[in-house]
mmCIF file of C-alpha atoms and ligand atoms in Angstrom:
data_model
loop_
_atom_site.group_PDB
_atom_site.id
_atom_site.type_symbol
_atom_site.label_atom_id
_atom_site.label_comp_id
_atom_site.label_asym_id
_atom_site.label_seq_id
_atom_site.Cartn_x
_atom_site.Cartn_y
_atom_site.Cartn_z
ATOM 1 C CA UNK A 1 -3.024 -23.490 -4.186
ATOM 2 C CA UNK A 2 -2.370 -23.486 -8.108
ATOM 3 C CA UNK A 3 0.342 -20.873 -8.998
ATOM 4 C CA UNK A 4 -0.063 -18.867 -11.872
ATOM 5 C CA UNK A 5 2.158 -17.083 -14.045
ATOM 6 C CA UNK A 6 1.089 -16.416 -17.277
ATOM 7 C CA UNK A 7 -2.262 -13.712 -17.956
ATOM 8 C CA UNK A 8 -3.901 -16.538 -20.369
ATOM 9 C CA UNK A 9 -3.702 -20.070 -17.368
ATOM 10 C CA UNK A 10 -5.694 -17.167 -15.004
ATOM 11 C CA UNK A 11 -8.019 -16.887 -17.635
ATOM 12 C CA UNK A 12 -9.199 -20.673 -18.226
ATOM 13 C CA UNK A 13 -9.377 -20.944 -13.749
ATOM 14 C CA UNK A 14 -10.953 -17.690 -13.844
ATOM 15 C CA UNK A 15 -13.106 -18.939 -15.824
ATOM 16 C CA UNK A 16 -13.738 -22.585 -14.305
ATOM 17 C CA UNK A 17 -14.721 -20.205 -11.234
ATOM 18 C CA UNK A 18 -18.373 -19.600 -9.960
ATOM 19 C CA UNK A 19 -18.155 -17.419 -6.400
ATOM 20 C CA UNK A 20 -17.269 -14.755 -4.973
ATOM 21 C CA UNK A 21 -12.351 -14.085 -6.026
ATOM 22 C CA UNK A 22 -11.120 -11.615 -3.511
ATOM 23 C CA UNK A 23 -8.382 -10.598 -4.753
ATOM 24 C CA UNK A 24 -4.800 -9.090 -2.861
ATOM 25 C CA UNK A 25 -2.192 -7.759 -4.854
ATOM 26 C CA UNK A 26 0.933 -7.844 -2.975
ATOM 27 C CA UNK A 27 5.344 -7.059 -4.699
ATOM 28 C CA UNK A 28 5.336 -9.850 -3.014
ATOM 29 C CA UNK A 29 8.380 -10.215 0.929
ATOM 30 C CA UNK A 30 5.497 -11.015 2.686
ATOM 31 C CA UNK A 31 4.578 -9.645 6.517
ATOM 32 C CA UNK A 32 1.865 -9.981 8.935
ATOM 33 C CA UNK A 33 0.314 -7.280 7.027
ATOM 34 C CA UNK A 34 0.153 -8.459 4.083
ATOM 35 C CA UNK A 35 -1.024 -11.689 5.714
ATOM 36 C CA UNK A 36 -3.760 -10.010 7.257
ATOM 37 C CA UNK A 37 -5.526 -8.727 4.206
ATOM 38 C CA UNK A 38 -5.542 -12.238 2.545
ATOM 39 C CA UNK A 39 -7.099 -13.693 5.834
ATOM 40 C CA UNK A 40 -9.692 -10.848 5.563
ATOM 41 C CA UNK A 41 -9.615 -12.092 2.120
ATOM 42 C CA UNK A 42 -10.390 -15.302 2.696
ATOM 43 C CA UNK A 43 -13.575 -14.932 5.235
ATOM 44 C CA UNK A 44 -15.012 -12.779 2.714
ATOM 45 C CA UNK A 45 -14.806 -14.489 0.011
ATOM 46 C CA UNK A 46 -15.228 -18.505 -1.720
ATOM 47 C CA UNK A 47 -12.141 -18.555 -3.460
ATOM 48 C CA UNK A 48 -8.589 -16.113 -3.127
ATOM 49 C CA UNK A 49 -6.144 -15.226 -5.760
ATOM 50 C CA UNK A 50 -3.362 -13.345 -4.390
ATOM 51 C CA UNK A 51 -0.485 -11.238 -6.862
ATOM 52 C CA UNK A 52 3.293 -11.464 -6.531
ATOM 53 C CA UNK A 53 4.792 -8.686 -8.841
ATOM 54 C CA UNK A 54 7.554 -5.947 -8.312
ATOM 55 C CA UNK A 55 5.687 -3.746 -10.666
ATOM 56 C CA UNK A 56 8.607 -1.457 -12.087
ATOM 57 C CA UNK A 57 6.188 0.972 -13.075
ATOM 58 C CA UNK A 58 5.720 1.960 -10.042
ATOM 59 C CA UNK A 59 9.829 2.739 -9.522
ATOM 60 C CA UNK A 60 10.846 6.250 -10.235
ATOM 61 C CA UNK A 61 15.007 6.043 -11.744
ATOM 62 C CA UNK A 62 16.032 7.049 -8.988
ATOM 63 C CA UNK A 63 13.857 4.124 -6.136
ATOM 64 C CA UNK A 64 14.804 0.865 -4.386
ATOM 65 C CA UNK A 65 13.612 -1.146 -7.888
ATOM 66 C CA UNK A 66 16.580 -3.470 -8.316
ATOM 67 C CA UNK A 67 17.589 -3.959 -4.617
ATOM 68 C CA UNK A 68 13.650 -4.115 -3.441
ATOM 69 C CA UNK A 69 13.247 -7.956 -1.620
ATOM 70 C CA UNK A 70 12.466 -10.399 -3.066
ATOM 71 C CA UNK A 71 12.047 -14.151 -1.481
ATOM 72 C CA UNK A 72 8.731 -16.223 -3.894
ATOM 73 C CA UNK A 73 9.293 -19.642 -2.173
ATOM 74 C CA UNK A 74 8.856 -18.452 1.745
ATOM 75 C CA UNK A 75 6.279 -15.657 -0.070
ATOM 76 C CA UNK A 76 4.437 -19.698 -1.761
ATOM 77 C CA UNK A 77 5.182 -21.146 1.938
ATOM 78 C CA UNK A 78 3.330 -18.114 4.273
ATOM 79 C CA UNK A 79 0.254 -18.211 1.875
ATOM 80 C CA UNK A 80 0.074 -22.012 1.335
ATOM 81 C CA UNK A 81 -0.475 -21.914 5.167
ATOM 82 C CA UNK A 82 -2.924 -19.310 4.706
ATOM 83 C CA UNK A 83 -4.893 -21.563 2.105
ATOM 84 C CA UNK A 84 -4.539 -19.028 -0.839
ATOM 85 C CA UNK A 85 -6.461 -20.557 -3.646
ATOM 86 C CA UNK A 86 -4.271 -19.098 -6.402
ATOM 87 C CA UNK A 87 -1.245 -17.479 -5.764
ATOM 88 C CA UNK A 88 -0.434 -14.881 -9.464
ATOM 89 C CA UNK A 89 2.921 -14.453 -10.077
ATOM 90 C CA UNK A 90 3.899 -12.626 -13.836
ATOM 91 C CA UNK A 91 6.789 -11.769 -15.008
ATOM 92 C CA UNK A 92 7.202 -8.225 -16.195
ATOM 93 C CA UNK A 93 7.365 -9.128 -19.404
ATOM 94 C CA UNK A 94 4.574 -10.474 -19.227
ATOM 95 C CA UNK A 95 2.507 -7.693 -17.697
ATOM 96 C CA UNK A 96 4.660 -5.176 -19.511
ATOM 97 C CA UNK A 97 4.992 -6.088 -23.818
ATOM 98 C CA UNK A 98 7.140 -4.699 -25.574
ATOM 99 C CA UNK A 99 5.315 -0.915 -26.944
ATOM 100 C CA UNK A 100 3.346 -1.478 -24.358
ATOM 101 C CA UNK A 101 0.967 2.317 -24.830
ATOM 102 C CA UNK A 102 -1.947 2.181 -22.675
ATOM 103 C CA UNK A 103 -1.567 4.113 -18.878
ATOM 104 C CA UNK A 104 -4.303 4.553 -15.813
ATOM 105 C CA UNK A 105 -4.017 8.475 -14.803
ATOM 106 C CA UNK A 106 -6.134 9.291 -11.661
ATOM 107 C CA UNK A 107 -5.936 13.236 -11.756
ATOM 108 C CA UNK A 108 -5.921 15.303 -8.360
ATOM 109 C CA UNK A 109 -5.772 13.154 -4.827
ATOM 110 C CA UNK A 110 -2.518 11.813 -6.677
ATOM 111 C CA UNK A 111 -0.320 14.783 -7.063
ATOM 112 C CA UNK A 112 0.205 15.973 -3.195
ATOM 113 C CA UNK A 113 2.017 13.657 -0.092
ATOM 114 C CA UNK A 114 3.438 10.338 -1.967
ATOM 115 C CA UNK A 115 2.679 11.397 -5.837
ATOM 116 C CA UNK A 116 4.604 14.316 -5.514
ATOM 117 C CA UNK A 117 7.852 12.855 -4.620
ATOM 118 C CA UNK A 118 7.416 10.213 -6.555
ATOM 119 C CA UNK A 119 5.998 10.818 -10.100
ATOM 120 C CA UNK A 120 4.366 8.969 -11.837
ATOM 121 C CA UNK A 121 4.539 6.299 -8.932
ATOM 122 C CA UNK A 122 0.368 6.625 -8.772
ATOM 123 C CA UNK A 123 0.246 6.768 -12.513
ATOM 124 C CA UNK A 124 2.263 2.720 -12.581
ATOM 125 C CA UNK A 125 -0.025 1.866 -9.137
ATOM 126 C CA UNK A 126 -3.336 2.476 -11.149
ATOM 127 C CA UNK A 127 -2.413 0.884 -14.704
ATOM 128 C CA UNK A 128 -0.976 -2.380 -12.578
ATOM 129 C CA UNK A 129 -4.617 -2.847 -10.296
ATOM 130 C CA UNK A 130 -6.169 -2.382 -13.413
ATOM 131 C CA UNK A 131 -4.964 -4.412 -14.881
ATOM 132 C CA UNK A 132 -4.493 -7.018 -12.552
ATOM 133 C CA UNK A 133 -8.272 -6.346 -11.837
ATOM 134 C CA UNK A 134 -8.941 -7.042 -15.431
ATOM 135 C CA UNK A 135 -7.071 -10.234 -15.101
ATOM 136 C CA UNK A 136 -8.309 -11.322 -12.094
ATOM 137 C CA UNK A 137 -11.712 -10.400 -12.007
ATOM 138 C CA UNK A 138 -12.573 -10.134 -8.372
ATOM 139 C CA UNK A 139 -15.423 -9.006 -6.718
ATOM 140 C CA UNK A 140 -13.765 -7.537 -3.491
ATOM 141 C CA UNK A 141 -10.306 -6.038 -3.352
ATOM 142 C CA UNK A 142 -8.112 -5.973 -1.078
ATOM 143 C CA UNK A 143 -5.763 -2.693 0.522
ATOM 144 C CA UNK A 144 -4.101 -1.882 2.886
ATOM 145 C CA UNK A 145 -4.649 1.445 5.558
ATOM 146 C CA UNK A 146 -0.902 1.351 5.452
ATOM 147 C CA UNK A 147 -0.631 2.996 1.422
ATOM 148 C CA UNK A 148 -3.607 5.344 3.078
ATOM 149 C CA UNK A 149 -2.978 7.834 -0.720
ATOM 150 C CA UNK A 150 -3.319 4.625 -3.155
ATOM 151 C CA UNK A 151 -6.826 3.187 -1.452
ATOM 152 C CA UNK A 152 -7.659 7.282 -2.139
ATOM 153 C CA UNK A 153 -6.169 6.564 -6.133
ATOM 154 C CA UNK A 154 -8.181 2.906 -6.499
ATOM 155 C CA UNK A 155 -10.995 4.564 -5.164
ATOM 156 C CA UNK A 156 -11.537 7.209 -7.104
ATOM 157 C CA UNK A 157 -10.572 4.577 -10.292
ATOM 158 C CA UNK A 158 -13.060 2.271 -9.733
ATOM 159 C CA UNK A 159 -15.160 4.681 -8.650
ATOM 160 C CA UNK A 160 -13.893 7.496 -11.736
ATOM 161 C CA UNK A 161 -14.419 4.560 -14.139
ATOM 162 C CA UNK A 162 -17.045 2.423 -12.979
ATOM 163 C CA UNK A 163 -15.351 -0.987 -12.381
ATOM 164 C CA UNK A 164 -17.338 -3.350 -10.762
ATOM 165 C CA UNK A 165 -15.697 -4.440 -7.756
ATOM 166 C CA UNK A 166 -15.293 -3.282 -4.130
ATOM 167 C CA UNK A 167 -12.403 -2.523 -2.177
ATOM 168 C CA UNK A 168 -12.027 -3.147 1.085
ATOM 169 C CA UNK A 169 -9.589 -1.173 3.682
ATOM 170 C CA UNK A 170 -8.037 -2.928 6.208
ATOM 171 C CA UNK A 171 -6.106 -1.056 9.412
ATOM 172 C CA UNK A 172 -2.866 -0.815 9.393
ATOM 173 C CA UNK A 173 -0.060 -3.772 11.094
ATOM 174 C CA UNK A 174 1.888 -3.282 13.457
ATOM 175 C CA UNK A 175 5.272 -4.359 14.957
ATOM 176 C CA UNK A 176 4.459 -4.220 19.089
ATOM 177 C CA UNK A 177 6.121 -0.386 18.905
ATOM 178 C CA UNK A 178 4.355 0.479 16.710
ATOM 179 C CA UNK A 179 6.455 0.379 14.297
ATOM 180 C CA UNK A 180 3.537 -0.206 11.222
ATOM 181 C CA UNK A 181 4.347 -3.712 9.549
ATOM 182 C CA UNK A 182 6.007 -2.751 6.072
ATOM 183 C CA UNK A 183 8.691 -5.218 3.672
ATOM 184 C CA UNK A 184 11.153 -2.795 3.319
ATOM 185 C CA UNK A 185 11.505 -2.146 6.856
ATOM 186 C CA UNK A 186 14.393 -5.003 6.376
ATOM 187 C CA UNK A 187 17.013 -2.707 4.718
ATOM 188 C CA UNK A 188 17.177 -1.031 8.139
ATOM 189 C CA UNK A 189 19.955 -1.251 10.683
ATOM 190 C CA UNK A 190 19.560 -2.071 14.404
ATOM 191 C CA UNK A 191 19.663 0.768 14.568
ATOM 192 C CA UNK A 192 18.043 2.583 12.846
ATOM 193 C CA UNK A 193 15.469 0.435 13.847
ATOM 194 C CA UNK A 194 15.198 1.030 17.237
ATOM 195 C CA UNK A 195 14.975 4.935 15.674
ATOM 196 C CA UNK A 196 12.512 3.725 13.238
ATOM 197 C CA UNK A 197 8.883 4.111 15.873
ATOM 198 C CA UNK A 198 9.566 7.968 15.877
ATOM 199 C CA UNK A 199 6.967 8.303 12.868
ATOM 200 C CA UNK A 200 3.520 5.583 14.983
ATOM 201 C CA UNK A 201 4.849 8.759 18.091
ATOM 202 C CA UNK A 202 4.936 11.617 16.782
ATOM 203 C CA UNK A 203 1.032 10.420 14.549
ATOM 204 C CA UNK A 204 0.114 9.123 18.198
ATOM 205 C CA UNK A 205 0.894 12.577 19.695
ATOM 206 C CA UNK A 206 -1.210 14.553 17.248
ATOM 207 C CA UNK A 207 -4.323 11.836 18.390
ATOM 208 C CA UNK A 208 -3.496 12.315 21.447
ATOM 209 C CA UNK A 209 -2.993 16.769 21.096
ATOM 210 C CA UNK A 210 -6.320 16.957 19.035
ATOM 211 C CA UNK A 211 -7.817 14.261 21.352
ATOM 212 C CA UNK A 212 -7.191 17.184 24.182
ATOM 213 C CA UNK A 213 -8.994 19.855 22.082
ATOM 214 C CA UNK A 214 -5.958 20.522 19.469
ATOM 215 C CA UNK A 215 -7.754 21.237 16.564
ATOM 216 C CA UNK A 216 -5.037 23.573 14.324
ATOM 217 C CA UNK A 217 -3.492 21.529 11.653
ATOM 218 C CA UNK A 218 -0.006 24.195 11.676
ATOM 219 C CA UNK A 219 0.295 23.423 15.778
ATOM 220 C CA UNK A 220 -0.540 19.934 15.276
ATOM 221 C CA UNK A 221 2.238 18.864 12.175
ATOM 222 C CA UNK A 222 4.106 21.795 14.505
ATOM 223 C CA UNK A 223 4.157 19.514 17.865
ATOM 224 C CA UNK A 224 5.215 16.885 15.653
ATOM 225 C CA UNK A 225 7.363 17.797 13.402
ATOM 226 C CA UNK A 226 10.142 19.191 16.989
ATOM 227 C CA UNK A 227 9.077 15.249 18.111
ATOM 228 C CA UNK A 228 10.440 14.001 15.444
ATOM 229 C CA UNK A 229 14.061 16.270 15.198
ATOM 230 C CA UNK A 230 14.747 14.538 18.262
ATOM 231 C CA UNK A 231 15.562 11.771 16.942
ATOM 232 C CA UNK A 232 19.038 12.094 14.974
ATOM 233 C CA UNK A 233 18.649 9.680 12.774
ATOM 234 C CA UNK A 234 15.539 10.814 10.939
ATOM 235 C CA UNK A 235 14.743 13.513 8.685
ATOM 236 C CA UNK A 236 11.015 14.613 7.472
ATOM 237 C CA UNK A 237 10.427 14.201 3.518
ATOM 238 C CA UNK A 238 6.211 15.684 4.901
ATOM 239 C CA UNK A 239 3.642 16.128 7.478
ATOM 240 C CA UNK A 240 0.354 16.891 6.072
ATOM 241 C CA UNK A 241 -3.615 16.931 8.330
ATOM 242 C CA UNK A 242 -5.949 16.481 4.912
ATOM 243 C CA UNK A 243 -9.189 15.746 4.251
ATOM 244 C CA UNK A 244 -8.930 11.750 3.942
ATOM 245 C CA UNK A 245 -10.831 11.549 1.302
ATOM 246 C CA UNK A 246 -10.579 14.873 -1.273
ATOM 247 C CA UNK A 247 -6.624 14.665 0.055
ATOM 248 C CA UNK A 248 -7.031 18.631 0.535
ATOM 249 C CA UNK A 249 -4.876 20.418 3.269
ATOM 250 C CA UNK A 250 -6.962 21.290 6.691
ATOM 251 C CA UNK A 251 -5.958 24.296 8.543
ATOM 252 C CA UNK A 252 -8.790 22.630 11.682
ATOM 253 C CA UNK A 253 -9.706 19.420 12.009
ATOM 254 C CA UNK A 254 -12.899 18.888 13.378
ATOM 255 C CA UNK A 255 -15.837 16.854 12.102
ATOM 256 C CA UNK A 256 -14.498 15.244 9.001
ATOM 257 C CA UNK A 257 -11.800 12.578 8.567
ATOM 258 C CA UNK A 258 -8.794 13.982 8.461
ATOM 259 C CA UNK A 259 -6.187 11.513 7.210
ATOM 260 C CA UNK A 260 -2.433 12.509 9.120
ATOM 261 C CA UNK A 261 0.080 10.905 6.899
ATOM 262 C CA UNK A 262 3.937 11.800 7.300
ATOM 263 C CA UNK A 263 7.399 9.773 5.121
ATOM 264 C CA UNK A 264 10.385 10.419 7.626
ATOM 265 C CA UNK A 265 13.876 9.149 6.196
ATOM 266 C CA UNK A 266 15.756 6.712 8.787
ATOM 267 C CA UNK A 267 19.213 6.466 6.918
ATOM 268 C CA UNK A 268 18.489 5.615 2.991
ATOM 269 C CA UNK A 269 15.309 4.262 3.872
ATOM 270 C CA UNK A 270 11.809 5.516 3.654
ATOM 271 C CA UNK A 271 9.255 4.481 5.646
ATOM 272 C CA UNK A 272 5.174 6.122 5.305
ATOM 273 C CA UNK A 273 2.525 5.853 8.165
ATOM 274 C CA UNK A 274 -1.120 7.483 8.781
ATOM 275 C CA UNK A 275 -3.181 7.803 10.892
ATOM 276 C CA UNK A 276 -7.232 9.090 10.377
ATOM 277 C CA UNK A 277 -8.661 10.959 13.118
ATOM 278 C CA UNK A 278 -12.515 11.724 13.495
HETATM 279 P P1 AMP B 301 3.216 -4.285 -0.809
HETATM 280 O O1 AMP B 301 3.858 -5.621 -0.956
HETATM 281 O O2 AMP B 301 4.297 -2.999 -0.145
HETATM 282 O O3 AMP B 301 2.422 -3.702 -1.980
HETATM 283 O O4 AMP B 301 1.724 -3.802 0.564
HETATM 284 C C1 AMP B 301 0.349 -4.778 -0.501
HETATM 285 C C2 AMP B 301 -0.531 -4.515 0.590
HETATM 286 O O5 AMP B 301 -0.652 -5.013 1.057
HETATM 287 C C3 AMP B 301 -0.985 -3.272 0.217
HETATM 288 O O6 AMP B 301 -2.188 -2.688 0.014
HETATM 289 C C4 AMP B 301 -0.634 -2.404 1.046
HETATM 290 O O7 AMP B 301 -1.235 -1.341 1.930
HETATM 291 C C5 AMP B 301 -0.716 -3.259 2.573
HETATM 292 N N1 AMP B 301 0.054 -3.255 4.027
HETATM 293 C C6 AMP B 301 1.211 -3.292 3.565
HETATM 294 N N2 AMP B 301 2.382 -3.363 4.826
HETATM 295 C C7 AMP B 301 0.678 -3.454 5.631
HETATM 296 C C8 AMP B 301 0.730 -2.710 6.830
HETATM 297 N N3 AMP B 301 1.580 -3.129 8.053
HETATM 298 N N4 AMP B 301 -0.638 -3.338 7.764
HETATM 299 C C9 AMP B 301 -1.743 -4.035 6.718
HETATM 300 N N5 AMP B 301 -1.752 -3.764 5.399
HETATM 301 C C10 AMP B 301 -0.269 -3.299 4.611
#
């Protein structure tokens, strides 16, 4: 496994490689969710590259950039075990030298959900992904369905800007009680961790209602809200039922794939999760 920290080194290595590169961008503090992406990339490509970079431009001023969990040694051990070929872990200075002035803005699909509660977040995500794609030049890049809006934004960006790679989406990996794995789950204390599966329970309730014939989005959201409100540690940021491609809110869930997504705060930790219906 080659661990590289500079863009020059990354380019040199990239020139020497033939065969497809599968790329997994991450912010580190790796868990089974990340490793599932790495395994999938390994299976489908001759070389697997993983980046570890806590991207400052996707964090708002009052967000958790400073305290975002980091454990590079553990991450490298886990990636070594997965037989990762290349780990790219640049410094902030390497990715954003002073006088950095170019941004990638994807419109419309970034306006709602996470985009509404985190202004500038997706501009940071789109910009760093563009830079990483340009540096690594992968045939395929792997993203988790856990961050559903991110997937929509990256797919749109790749299509709109004619980027020459395939975006592969990997299903959400969950703990045994349904909680979606996330680096941020480490913030939850014991009581909060017990309360956290309420989010997936609410999404599962939506699926059940829909399978039982309920198509009215407001009714489904209402039932989800009532369930989450029974959990005293939880407060709802948003619950949405939207077209899975355009992210426009739906009134009825019928044929087209609908993304049911929600952000819930458990204590001070914000959790996001989603399922797709149809
Ligand atoms: P992050 O390090 O949080 O930026 O995540 C890096 C990649 O891993 C993103 O594509 C995430 O969507 C994906 N990911 C994070 N958690 C999970 C999970 N529980 N299941 C599947 N993919 C995940």
